[in-house]
Amino acid sequence: MSVQTLIQVLASGVATGCVYGLVALSFVLIYKATGAVSFMQGELLMLGAFAVLALHEAAGLPLAAAVVLGVAAMAAFGALLERMVLRRTLGPGHLTALLLTFGLGMVMRGAVGAVPAASHAMHRLPLPFAGESVRLGGAALAAEHLAVIAATALLAGALTLFFRRTRAGLALRACSENAGVAALMGVSVARMHTLAWALGAGLAAVAGVLLAPVTFVHPNMGLVALKAFPAAVLGGMTSLPGALAGGVFLGVVEALAGLALPEGVKDVVPYVLMMAVLLLFPGGFAAGLRGRP
């Protein structure tokens, strides 16, 4: 195996891992704020990609405007679901919320599948960098992979500023740490729950847009969330940086496994790693590094 091949595989793995990481962030964001695990993040990812595609190709909006409006619409959709359906189900066990998100995800997938134009073909989101390549030494790196990595880095920086520098971000952090104390300090816990679901849906939509040039847009593209969930577990389900790092780690390991191991083995790697981490570090890598089991 040449060095150029290894560089190309690593770049592909990091890009895929960034998508895993963004979806894992949406899992963790919702779980930290509300204590509920959302099983509809994959469908929100798929719906976000289709929303941007529809706004660009059917409504005729410029691509940049379609992306901004599509992501904003998905964030509003997440907030609406929380206000109309999920808010009344949050309780100590959160089992009802979990099952509701599963059901809502199936409804979303079925709704998209019922549209012939959406379900009968794979669609390409015409992003300007799709199909291009960048030469690095002797290696040819796909431009969409580099764009995914750059966009994820920018988004991670923006989220860091949001959580550290804005009143809403600080309030959401306080609510995630201790909702009771946050409420005593004047934070509206209900509004923070709505914000968490909105951000979770928006992040999933961004992941869908970034995934579109790699896998095309189709009703089953949300299955990527099944690999993103182990990334959230690796991070401990409570660490936002841990979720992103877990996603990148899984993407790289999966890419290397695809290169060195028999075909099909790489698809089970995320779950083998998740089970190993649950056995060795039930609190995730982040807790393990802090010296806690």
mmCIF file of C-alpha atoms in Angstrom:
data_model
loop_
_atom_site.group_PDB
_atom_site.id
_atom_site.type_symbol
_atom_site.label_atom_id
_atom_site.label_comp_id
_atom_site.label_asym_id
_atom_site.label_seq_id
_atom_site.Cartn_x
_atom_site.Cartn_y
_atom_site.Cartn_z
ATOM 1 C CA MET A 1 0.000 0.000 0.000
ATOM 2 C CA SER A 2 1.467 3.339 -1.046
ATOM 3 C CA VAL A 3 1.622 6.465 1.095
ATOM 4 C CA GLN A 4 -0.667 8.250 -1.375
ATOM 5 C CA THR A 5 -3.312 5.552 -0.995
ATOM 6 C CA LEU A 6 -3.080 5.743 2.782
ATOM 7 C CA ILE A 7 -3.488 9.552 2.715
ATOM 8 C CA GLN A 8 -6.542 9.260 0.474
ATOM 9 C CA VAL A 9 -8.105 6.610 2.705
ATOM 10 C CA LEU A 10 -7.438 8.658 5.835
ATOM 11 C CA ALA A 11 -8.963 11.784 4.260
ATOM 12 C CA SER A 12 -12.040 9.784 3.275
ATOM 13 C CA GLY A 13 -12.270 8.322 6.780
ATOM 14 C CA VAL A 14 -11.975 11.709 8.478
ATOM 15 C CA ALA A 15 -14.659 13.183 6.189
ATOM 16 C CA THR A 16 -17.038 10.309 6.847
ATOM 17 C CA GLY A 17 -16.211 10.537 10.535
ATOM 18 C CA CYS A 18 -17.093 14.239 10.516
ATOM 19 C CA VAL A 19 -20.591 13.360 9.291
ATOM 20 C CA TYR A 20 -20.847 10.681 11.991
ATOM 21 C CA GLY A 21 -19.642 13.284 14.487
ATOM 22 C CA LEU A 22 -22.249 15.888 13.495
ATOM 23 C CA VAL A 23 -25.077 13.372 13.848
ATOM 24 C CA ALA A 24 -23.571 12.177 17.143
ATOM 25 C CA LEU A 25 -23.522 15.815 18.307
ATOM 26 C CA SER A 26 -27.251 16.033 17.661
ATOM 27 C CA PHE A 27 -27.820 12.848 19.690
ATOM 28 C CA VAL A 28 -25.751 14.168 22.611
ATOM 29 C CA LEU A 29 -27.191 17.687 22.514
ATOM 30 C CA ILE A 30 -30.730 16.374 22.915
ATOM 31 C CA TYR A 31 -29.761 13.729 25.473
ATOM 32 C CA LYS A 32 -27.852 16.182 27.679
ATOM 33 C CA ALA A 33 -30.645 18.740 27.708
ATOM 34 C CA THR A 34 -33.668 16.461 27.995
ATOM 35 C CA GLY A 35 -32.411 13.012 29.017
ATOM 36 C CA ALA A 36 -34.143 11.497 25.970
ATOM 37 C CA VAL A 37 -32.503 9.507 23.163
ATOM 38 C CA SER A 38 -33.844 10.534 19.757
ATOM 39 C CA PHE A 39 -34.141 7.726 17.217
ATOM 40 C CA MET A 40 -35.258 10.040 14.414
ATOM 41 C CA GLN A 41 -31.964 11.853 13.782
ATOM 42 C CA GLY A 42 -31.254 9.806 10.657
ATOM 43 C CA GLU A 43 -34.639 10.696 9.194
ATOM 44 C CA LEU A 44 -34.110 14.376 10.054
ATOM 45 C CA LEU A 45 -30.788 14.157 8.193
ATOM 46 C CA MET A 46 -32.539 12.682 5.154
ATOM 47 C CA LEU A 47 -35.402 15.169 5.335
ATOM 48 C CA GLY A 48 -32.941 18.068 5.581
ATOM 49 C CA ALA A 49 -31.129 16.969 2.422
ATOM 50 C CA PHE A 50 -34.435 16.614 0.552
ATOM 51 C CA ALA A 51 -35.614 20.014 1.835
ATOM 52 C CA VAL A 52 -32.503 21.727 0.472
ATOM 53 C CA LEU A 53 -32.840 19.813 -2.807
ATOM 54 C CA ALA A 54 -36.490 20.840 -3.166
ATOM 55 C CA LEU A 55 -35.789 24.481 -2.357
ATOM 56 C CA HIS A 56 -32.998 24.581 -4.947
ATOM 57 C CA GLU A 57 -34.418 22.515 -7.797
ATOM 58 C CA ALA A 58 -38.188 22.900 -7.362
ATOM 59 C CA ALA A 59 -38.400 26.387 -5.851
ATOM 60 C CA GLY A 60 -35.454 27.744 -7.853
ATOM 61 C CA LEU A 61 -33.578 29.291 -4.948
ATOM 62 C CA PRO A 62 -29.792 29.774 -5.229
ATOM 63 C CA LEU A 63 -27.990 26.874 -3.596
ATOM 64 C CA ALA A 64 -26.559 28.920 -0.689
ATOM 65 C CA ALA A 65 -29.999 30.350 0.118
ATOM 66 C CA ALA A 66 -31.550 26.891 -0.179
ATOM 67 C CA VAL A 67 -29.035 25.472 2.309
ATOM 68 C CA VAL A 68 -29.589 28.259 4.846
ATOM 69 C CA LEU A 69 -33.362 28.167 4.492
ATOM 70 C CA GLY A 70 -33.490 24.357 4.510
ATOM 71 C CA VAL A 71 -31.422 24.046 7.684
ATOM 72 C CA ALA A 72 -33.448 26.810 9.363
ATOM 73 C CA ALA A 73 -36.679 25.075 8.347
ATOM 74 C CA MET A 74 -35.471 21.790 9.836
ATOM 75 C CA ALA A 75 -34.519 23.559 13.087
ATOM 76 C CA ALA A 76 -38.011 25.056 13.209
ATOM 77 C CA PHE A 77 -39.449 21.605 12.485
ATOM 78 C CA GLY A 78 -37.491 20.146 15.403
ATOM 79 C CA ALA A 79 -38.785 22.874 17.698
ATOM 80 C CA LEU A 80 -42.344 22.278 16.481
ATOM 81 C CA LEU A 81 -42.091 18.541 17.141
ATOM 82 C CA GLU A 82 -40.901 19.254 20.666
ATOM 83 C CA ARG A 83 -43.702 21.718 21.365
ATOM 84 C CA MET A 84 -46.496 19.699 19.750
ATOM 85 C CA VAL A 85 -45.551 16.074 20.455
ATOM 86 C CA LEU A 86 -42.502 15.400 22.590
ATOM 87 C CA ARG A 87 -42.816 17.903 25.445
ATOM 88 C CA ARG A 88 -45.662 16.124 27.178
ATOM 89 C CA THR A 89 -43.856 12.758 27.068
ATOM 90 C CA LEU A 90 -40.652 13.690 28.894
ATOM 91 C CA GLY A 91 -40.521 11.934 32.240
ATOM 92 C CA PRO A 92 -38.196 9.954 34.480
ATOM 93 C CA GLY A 93 -37.962 6.958 32.132
ATOM 94 C CA HIS A 94 -38.192 8.793 28.784
ATOM 95 C CA LEU A 95 -39.252 5.512 27.192
ATOM 96 C CA THR A 96 -42.325 7.117 25.655
ATOM 97 C CA ALA A 97 -40.231 9.876 24.091
ATOM 98 C CA LEU A 98 -37.803 7.312 22.710
ATOM 99 C CA LEU A 99 -40.589 5.278 21.113
ATOM 100 C CA LEU A 100 -42.241 8.437 19.792
ATOM 101 C CA THR A 101 -39.048 9.543 18.058
ATOM 102 C CA PHE A 102 -38.779 6.083 16.490
ATOM 103 C CA GLY A 103 -42.355 6.345 15.252
ATOM 104 C CA LEU A 104 -41.896 9.890 13.994
ATOM 105 C CA GLY A 105 -38.799 8.797 12.090
ATOM 106 C CA MET A 106 -40.728 6.009 10.374
ATOM 107 C CA VAL A 107 -43.491 8.489 9.471
ATOM 108 C CA MET A 108 -40.922 10.876 7.939
ATOM 109 C CA ARG A 109 -39.324 8.086 5.906
ATOM 110 C CA GLY A 110 -42.727 6.868 4.755
ATOM 111 C CA ALA A 111 -43.816 10.383 3.810
ATOM 112 C CA VAL A 112 -40.732 10.897 1.636
ATOM 113 C CA GLY A 113 -41.112 7.404 0.162
ATOM 114 C CA ALA A 114 -44.680 8.238 -0.839
ATOM 115 C CA VAL A 115 -43.430 10.981 -3.189
ATOM 116 C CA PRO A 116 -42.574 9.242 -6.499
ATOM 117 C CA ALA A 117 -40.043 11.884 -7.542
ATOM 118 C CA ALA A 118 -38.153 11.406 -4.287
ATOM 119 C CA SER A 119 -38.266 7.635 -3.912
ATOM 120 C CA HIS A 120 -37.707 6.393 -7.475
ATOM 121 C CA ALA A 121 -34.238 7.808 -8.038
ATOM 122 C CA MET A 122 -31.066 8.968 -6.339
ATOM 123 C CA HIS A 123 -30.533 12.706 -6.514
ATOM 124 C CA ARG A 124 -27.336 14.721 -6.603
ATOM 125 C CA LEU A 125 -27.202 17.998 -4.728
ATOM 126 C CA PRO A 126 -25.201 20.203 -7.116
ATOM 127 C CA LEU A 127 -22.678 21.538 -4.629
ATOM 128 C CA PRO A 128 -19.880 23.496 -6.380
ATOM 129 C CA PHE A 129 -17.092 21.282 -5.068
ATOM 130 C CA ALA A 130 -18.708 17.919 -5.882
ATOM 131 C CA GLY A 131 -16.653 15.755 -8.234
ATOM 132 C CA GLU A 132 -13.518 17.909 -7.996
ATOM 133 C CA SER A 133 -10.179 16.764 -6.587
ATOM 134 C CA VAL A 134 -7.199 18.441 -4.958
ATOM 135 C CA ARG A 135 -3.641 17.189 -5.448
ATOM 136 C CA LEU A 136 -1.576 16.833 -2.284
ATOM 137 C CA GLY A 137 1.830 15.474 -3.175
ATOM 138 C CA GLY A 138 1.034 12.372 -5.183
ATOM 139 C CA ALA A 139 -2.377 11.891 -3.587
ATOM 140 C CA ALA A 140 -5.640 13.052 -5.136
ATOM 141 C CA LEU A 141 -8.052 14.134 -2.380
ATOM 142 C CA ALA A 142 -11.752 14.486 -3.146
ATOM 143 C CA ALA A 143 -12.865 18.099 -2.818
ATOM 144 C CA GLU A 144 -16.118 17.061 -1.154
ATOM 145 C CA HIS A 145 -14.146 15.292 1.574
ATOM 146 C CA LEU A 146 -12.051 18.396 2.239
ATOM 147 C CA ALA A 147 -15.203 20.551 2.196
ATOM 148 C CA VAL A 148 -16.871 18.267 4.760
ATOM 149 C CA ILE A 149 -13.823 18.500 7.045
ATOM 150 C CA ALA A 150 -13.615 22.292 6.708
ATOM 151 C CA ALA A 151 -17.363 22.772 7.249
ATOM 152 C CA THR A 152 -17.301 20.547 10.333
ATOM 153 C CA ALA A 153 -14.378 22.517 11.796
ATOM 154 C CA LEU A 154 -16.197 25.817 11.188
ATOM 155 C CA LEU A 155 -19.416 24.473 12.691
ATOM 156 C CA ALA A 156 -17.580 23.122 15.744
ATOM 157 C CA GLY A 157 -16.007 26.564 16.262
ATOM 158 C CA ALA A 158 -19.383 28.280 15.916
ATOM 159 C CA LEU A 159 -20.969 25.898 18.425
ATOM 160 C CA THR A 160 -18.110 26.505 20.868
ATOM 161 C CA LEU A 161 -18.677 30.253 20.654
ATOM 162 C CA PHE A 162 -22.424 29.756 21.015
ATOM 163 C CA PHE A 163 -22.099 27.671 24.181
ATOM 164 C CA ARG A 164 -19.439 29.911 25.756
ATOM 165 C CA ARG A 165 -20.328 33.442 24.645
ATOM 166 C CA THR A 166 -24.095 33.674 24.263
ATOM 167 C CA ARG A 167 -26.804 33.838 26.911
ATOM 168 C CA ALA A 168 -28.827 31.115 25.207
ATOM 169 C CA GLY A 169 -25.791 28.842 24.990
ATOM 170 C CA LEU A 170 -24.864 29.385 28.637
ATOM 171 C CA ALA A 171 -28.473 28.787 29.677
ATOM 172 C CA LEU A 172 -28.586 25.555 27.665
ATOM 173 C CA ARG A 173 -25.342 24.405 29.284
ATOM 174 C CA ALA A 174 -26.712 25.201 32.730
ATOM 175 C CA CYS A 175 -29.920 23.308 31.966
ATOM 176 C CA SER A 176 -27.895 20.337 30.710
ATOM 177 C CA GLU A 177 -25.820 20.211 33.893
ATOM 178 C CA ASN A 178 -28.678 20.601 36.373
ATOM 179 C CA ALA A 179 -32.157 21.568 35.232
ATOM 180 C CA GLY A 180 -33.404 22.180 38.772
ATOM 181 C CA VAL A 181 -30.640 24.614 39.683
ATOM 182 C CA ALA A 182 -30.934 26.295 36.269
ATOM 183 C CA ALA A 183 -34.658 26.843 36.859
ATOM 184 C CA LEU A 184 -33.941 28.414 40.274
ATOM 185 C CA MET A 185 -31.545 30.814 38.504
ATOM 186 C CA GLY A 186 -34.314 31.947 36.145
ATOM 187 C CA VAL A 187 -33.600 29.726 33.150
ATOM 188 C CA SER A 188 -36.699 28.528 31.318
ATOM 189 C CA VAL A 189 -36.115 24.780 31.144
ATOM 190 C CA ALA A 190 -38.985 24.286 28.687
ATOM 191 C CA ARG A 191 -37.469 26.814 26.273
ATOM 192 C CA MET A 192 -34.078 25.149 26.577
ATOM 193 C CA HIS A 193 -35.650 21.810 25.706
ATOM 194 C CA THR A 194 -37.158 23.382 22.599
ATOM 195 C CA LEU A 195 -33.793 24.922 21.707
ATOM 196 C CA ALA A 196 -32.040 21.556 22.136
ATOM 197 C CA TRP A 197 -34.447 19.759 19.786
ATOM 198 C CA ALA A 198 -34.176 22.625 17.270
ATOM 199 C CA LEU A 199 -30.370 22.539 17.323
ATOM 200 C CA GLY A 200 -30.429 18.745 17.079
ATOM 201 C CA ALA A 201 -32.633 18.862 13.978
ATOM 202 C CA GLY A 202 -30.527 21.641 12.432
ATOM 203 C CA LEU A 203 -27.293 19.717 13.006
ATOM 204 C CA ALA A 204 -28.803 16.602 11.428
ATOM 205 C CA ALA A 205 -29.852 18.668 8.398
ATOM 206 C CA VAL A 206 -26.322 20.079 8.023
ATOM 207 C CA ALA A 207 -24.955 16.527 8.157
ATOM 208 C CA GLY A 208 -27.407 15.577 5.408
ATOM 209 C CA VAL A 209 -26.222 18.406 3.169
ATOM 210 C CA LEU A 210 -22.569 17.456 3.715
ATOM 211 C CA LEU A 211 -23.311 13.780 3.102
ATOM 212 C CA ALA A 212 -25.260 14.486 -0.112
ATOM 213 C CA PRO A 213 -22.273 14.749 -2.505
ATOM 214 C CA VAL A 214 -20.791 11.551 -1.061
ATOM 215 C CA THR A 215 -23.816 9.220 -1.071
ATOM 216 C CA PHE A 216 -26.386 11.182 -3.149
ATOM 217 C CA VAL A 217 -29.806 12.098 -1.744
ATOM 218 C CA HIS A 218 -32.189 9.178 -1.263
ATOM 219 C CA PRO A 219 -34.715 7.992 1.370
ATOM 220 C CA ASN A 220 -32.277 5.537 2.984
ATOM 221 C CA MET A 221 -29.390 7.962 3.495
ATOM 222 C CA GLY A 222 -30.521 8.415 7.120
ATOM 223 C CA LEU A 223 -29.243 4.923 7.937
ATOM 224 C CA VAL A 224 -25.885 6.609 8.530
ATOM 225 C CA ALA A 225 -27.273 7.514 11.962
ATOM 226 C CA LEU A 226 -26.985 3.834 12.924
ATOM 227 C CA LYS A 227 -23.203 4.312 12.735
ATOM 228 C CA ALA A 228 -23.279 7.753 14.315
ATOM 229 C CA PHE A 229 -24.961 6.459 17.453
ATOM 230 C CA PRO A 230 -21.905 4.352 18.441
ATOM 231 C CA ALA A 231 -19.849 7.544 18.053
ATOM 232 C CA ALA A 232 -22.070 9.254 20.629
ATOM 233 C CA VAL A 233 -21.670 6.249 22.930
ATOM 234 C CA LEU A 234 -17.883 6.381 22.542
ATOM 235 C CA GLY A 235 -18.008 9.983 23.739
ATOM 236 C CA GLY A 236 -20.143 8.985 26.706
ATOM 237 C CA MET A 237 -23.496 10.499 25.495
ATOM 238 C CA THR A 238 -22.776 13.614 27.580
ATOM 239 C CA SER A 239 -19.708 15.134 25.930
ATOM 240 C CA LEU A 240 -20.120 17.283 22.801
ATOM 241 C CA PRO A 241 -16.363 17.280 21.967
ATOM 242 C CA GLY A 242 -16.320 13.563 22.779
ATOM 243 C CA ALA A 243 -19.134 12.895 20.286
ATOM 244 C CA LEU A 244 -17.299 14.720 17.498
ATOM 245 C CA ALA A 245 -13.999 13.020 18.336
ATOM 246 C CA GLY A 246 -15.763 9.654 18.529
ATOM 247 C CA GLY A 247 -17.235 10.201 15.071
ATOM 248 C CA VAL A 248 -13.878 11.043 13.497
ATOM 249 C CA PHE A 249 -12.260 8.088 15.280
ATOM 250 C CA LEU A 250 -14.932 5.710 13.996
ATOM 251 C CA GLY A 251 -14.664 7.068 10.456
ATOM 252 C CA VAL A 252 -10.890 6.584 10.353
ATOM 253 C CA VAL A 253 -11.021 3.090 11.894
ATOM 254 C CA GLU A 254 -13.784 2.084 9.500
ATOM 255 C CA ALA A 255 -11.816 3.354 6.503
ATOM 256 C CA LEU A 256 -8.659 1.509 7.577
ATOM 257 C CA ALA A 257 -10.682 -1.652 8.240
ATOM 258 C CA GLY A 258 -12.110 -1.433 4.727
ATOM 259 C CA LEU A 259 -8.584 -1.205 3.374
ATOM 260 C CA ALA A 260 -7.006 -4.009 5.398
ATOM 261 C CA LEU A 261 -9.815 -6.430 6.281
ATOM 262 C CA PRO A 262 -12.182 -8.533 4.159
ATOM 263 C CA GLU A 263 -15.167 -6.819 2.544
ATOM 264 C CA GLY A 264 -18.071 -6.269 4.910
ATOM 265 C CA VAL A 265 -16.021 -6.359 8.096
ATOM 266 C CA LYS A 266 -15.803 -2.566 8.264
ATOM 267 C CA ASP A 267 -19.583 -2.331 8.678
ATOM 268 C CA VAL A 268 -19.443 -4.120 12.028
ATOM 269 C CA VAL A 269 -16.418 -2.192 13.327
ATOM 270 C CA PRO A 270 -18.479 0.654 14.914
ATOM 271 C CA TYR A 271 -20.592 -1.798 16.871
ATOM 272 C CA VAL A 272 -17.641 -3.918 17.999
ATOM 273 C CA LEU A 273 -15.955 -0.751 19.257
ATOM 274 C CA MET A 274 -19.165 0.400 20.946
ATOM 275 C CA MET A 275 -19.542 -2.908 22.784
ATOM 276 C CA ALA A 276 -15.883 -2.887 23.821
ATOM 277 C CA VAL A 277 -16.183 0.653 25.183
ATOM 278 C CA LEU A 278 -19.405 -0.162 27.037
ATOM 279 C CA LEU A 279 -17.653 -3.086 28.717
ATOM 280 C CA LEU A 280 -14.405 -1.269 29.535
ATOM 281 C CA PHE A 281 -15.611 2.339 29.989
ATOM 282 C CA PRO A 282 -19.388 2.398 30.588
ATOM 283 C CA GLY A 283 -19.203 6.187 30.794
ATOM 284 C CA GLY A 284 -17.429 6.483 27.421
ATOM 285 C CA PHE A 285 -13.901 7.462 26.482
ATOM 286 C CA ALA A 286 -14.272 10.923 28.012
ATOM 287 C CA ALA A 287 -15.124 9.475 31.426
ATOM 288 C CA GLY A 288 -12.363 6.901 31.034
ATOM 289 C CA LEU A 289 -9.781 9.612 30.416
ATOM 290 C CA ARG A 290 -11.016 11.392 33.542
ATOM 291 C CA GLY A 291 -10.363 8.196 35.512
ATOM 292 C CA ARG A 292 -14.000 7.229 35.976
ATOM 293 C CA PRO A 293 -15.436 3.857 34.795
#
